Short mmCIF file of C-alpha atoms in Angstrom, two decimals:
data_model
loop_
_atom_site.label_atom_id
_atom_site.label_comp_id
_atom_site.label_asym_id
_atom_site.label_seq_id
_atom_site.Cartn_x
_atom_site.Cartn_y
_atom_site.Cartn_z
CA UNK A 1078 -105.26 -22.04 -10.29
CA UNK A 1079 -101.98 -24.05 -9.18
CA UNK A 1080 -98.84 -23.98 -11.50
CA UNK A 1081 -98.92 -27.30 -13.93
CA UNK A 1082 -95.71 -29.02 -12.40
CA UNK A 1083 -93.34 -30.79 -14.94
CA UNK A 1084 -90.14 -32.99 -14.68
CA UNK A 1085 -87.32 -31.54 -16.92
CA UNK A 1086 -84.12 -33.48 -17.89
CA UNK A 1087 -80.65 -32.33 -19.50
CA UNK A 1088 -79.19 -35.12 -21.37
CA UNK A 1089 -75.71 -34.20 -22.19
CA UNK A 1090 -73.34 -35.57 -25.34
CA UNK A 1091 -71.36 -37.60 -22.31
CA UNK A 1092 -74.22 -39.66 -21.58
CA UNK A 1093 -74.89 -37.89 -18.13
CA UNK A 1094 -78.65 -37.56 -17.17
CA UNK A 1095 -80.06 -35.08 -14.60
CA UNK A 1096 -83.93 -34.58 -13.80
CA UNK A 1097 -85.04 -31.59 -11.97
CA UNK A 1098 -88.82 -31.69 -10.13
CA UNK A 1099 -91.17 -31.60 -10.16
CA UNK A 1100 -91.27 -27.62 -10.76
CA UNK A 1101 -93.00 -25.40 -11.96
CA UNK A 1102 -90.15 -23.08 -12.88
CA UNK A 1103 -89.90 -21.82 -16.23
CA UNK A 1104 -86.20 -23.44 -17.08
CA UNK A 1105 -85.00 -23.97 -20.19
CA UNK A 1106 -81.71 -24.56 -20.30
CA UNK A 1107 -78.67 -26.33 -18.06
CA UNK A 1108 -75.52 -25.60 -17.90
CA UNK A 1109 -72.34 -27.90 -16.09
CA UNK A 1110 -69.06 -27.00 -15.78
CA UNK A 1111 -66.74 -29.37 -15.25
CA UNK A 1112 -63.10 -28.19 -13.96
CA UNK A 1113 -60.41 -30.30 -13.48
CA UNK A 1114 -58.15 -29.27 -10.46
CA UNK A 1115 -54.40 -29.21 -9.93
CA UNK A 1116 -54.19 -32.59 -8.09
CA UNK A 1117 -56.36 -34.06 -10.95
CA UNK A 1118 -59.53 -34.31 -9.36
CA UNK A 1119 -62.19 -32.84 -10.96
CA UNK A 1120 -65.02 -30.96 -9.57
CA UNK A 1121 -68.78 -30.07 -11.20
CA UNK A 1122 -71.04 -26.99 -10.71
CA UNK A 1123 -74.27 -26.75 -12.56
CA UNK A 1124 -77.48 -25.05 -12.70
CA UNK A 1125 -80.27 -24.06 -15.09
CA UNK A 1126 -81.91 -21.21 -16.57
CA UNK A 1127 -84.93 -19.72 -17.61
CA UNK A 1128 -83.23 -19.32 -21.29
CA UNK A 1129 -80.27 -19.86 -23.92
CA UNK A 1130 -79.07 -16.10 -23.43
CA UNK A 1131 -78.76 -16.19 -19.30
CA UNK A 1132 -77.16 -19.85 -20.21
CA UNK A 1133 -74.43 -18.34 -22.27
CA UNK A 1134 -74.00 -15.52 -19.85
CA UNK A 1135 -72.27 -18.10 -17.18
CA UNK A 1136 -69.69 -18.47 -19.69
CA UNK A 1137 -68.00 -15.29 -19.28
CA UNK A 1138 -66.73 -14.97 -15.50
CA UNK A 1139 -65.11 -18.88 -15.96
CA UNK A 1140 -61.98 -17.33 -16.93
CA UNK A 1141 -61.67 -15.88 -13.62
CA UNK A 1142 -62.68 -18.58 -11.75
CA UNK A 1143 -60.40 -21.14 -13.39
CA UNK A 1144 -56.99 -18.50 -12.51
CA UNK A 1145 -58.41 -17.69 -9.19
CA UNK A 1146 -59.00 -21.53 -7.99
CA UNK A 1147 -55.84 -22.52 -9.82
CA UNK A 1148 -57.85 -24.90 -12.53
CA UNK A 1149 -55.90 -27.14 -15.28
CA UNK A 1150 -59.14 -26.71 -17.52
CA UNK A 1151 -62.92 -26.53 -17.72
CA UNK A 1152 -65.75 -27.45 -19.72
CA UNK A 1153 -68.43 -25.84 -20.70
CA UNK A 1154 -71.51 -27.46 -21.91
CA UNK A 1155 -75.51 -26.18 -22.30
CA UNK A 1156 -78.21 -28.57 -23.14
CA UNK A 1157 -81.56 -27.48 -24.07
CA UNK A 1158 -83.94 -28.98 -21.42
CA UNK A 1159 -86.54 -31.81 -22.30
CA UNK A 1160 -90.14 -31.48 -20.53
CA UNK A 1161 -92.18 -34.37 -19.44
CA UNK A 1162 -95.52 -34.93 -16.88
CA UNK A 1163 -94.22 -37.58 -15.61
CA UNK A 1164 -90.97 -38.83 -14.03
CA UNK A 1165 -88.43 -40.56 -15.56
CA UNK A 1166 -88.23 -44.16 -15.55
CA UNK A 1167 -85.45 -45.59 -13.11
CA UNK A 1168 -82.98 -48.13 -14.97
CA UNK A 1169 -82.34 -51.35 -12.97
#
C-alpha cells in the first residue's frame, strides 16, 4: 500500500509561509536561518526534520559558520510543521 502523501507548511512569527509536497516524509519540524552578511545582504538556509530534537541539533555548528563566512548575525527560528491533504490555497 502507497505512502498517504500530505502538504506540510511552516508558518513563522515573521509572517513567512513555506509548503513542502506533497511528501510522504515523516517531517515535523523546520528550521531557517537567516544570516546577515558583511555588505548587509542577507542570505537564508532552511530545511526540515523528522523531529524537535534533530531541529535543535542545527543550532550548534552556527557559531562556526557565522566566524568562518564572516556573518554580522543570524537567526535562528523552528516552527512546528502544520499537516494538511490538500494544498494550500494561493492568495491573489
Amino acid at each position: 500500500m502507497a505512502k498517504r502523501r500530505l502538504y506540510l507548511t511552516a508558518r513563522l512569527p515573521d509572517g513567512y509561509v513555506k509548503t513542502i509536497g506533497p511528501t510522504a516524509s515523516p517531517f515535523t519540524h523546520y528550521w531557517r536561518v537567516v544570516a546577515t552578511l558583511a555588505n548587509g545582504k542577507t542570505e537564508v538556509f532552511w530545511g526540515h526534520t523528522a523531529s524537535l530534537a534533530d531541529a535543535k541539533r542545527k543550532r550548534a555548528p552556527l557559531t562556526d559558520a557565522a566566524r568562518q563566512r564572516g556573518w554580522r548575525d543570524h537567526a535562528f527560528e523552528i516552527v512546528e510543521l502544520e499537516r494538511s491533504d490538500t494544498p494550500p490555497a494561493l492568495d491573489g
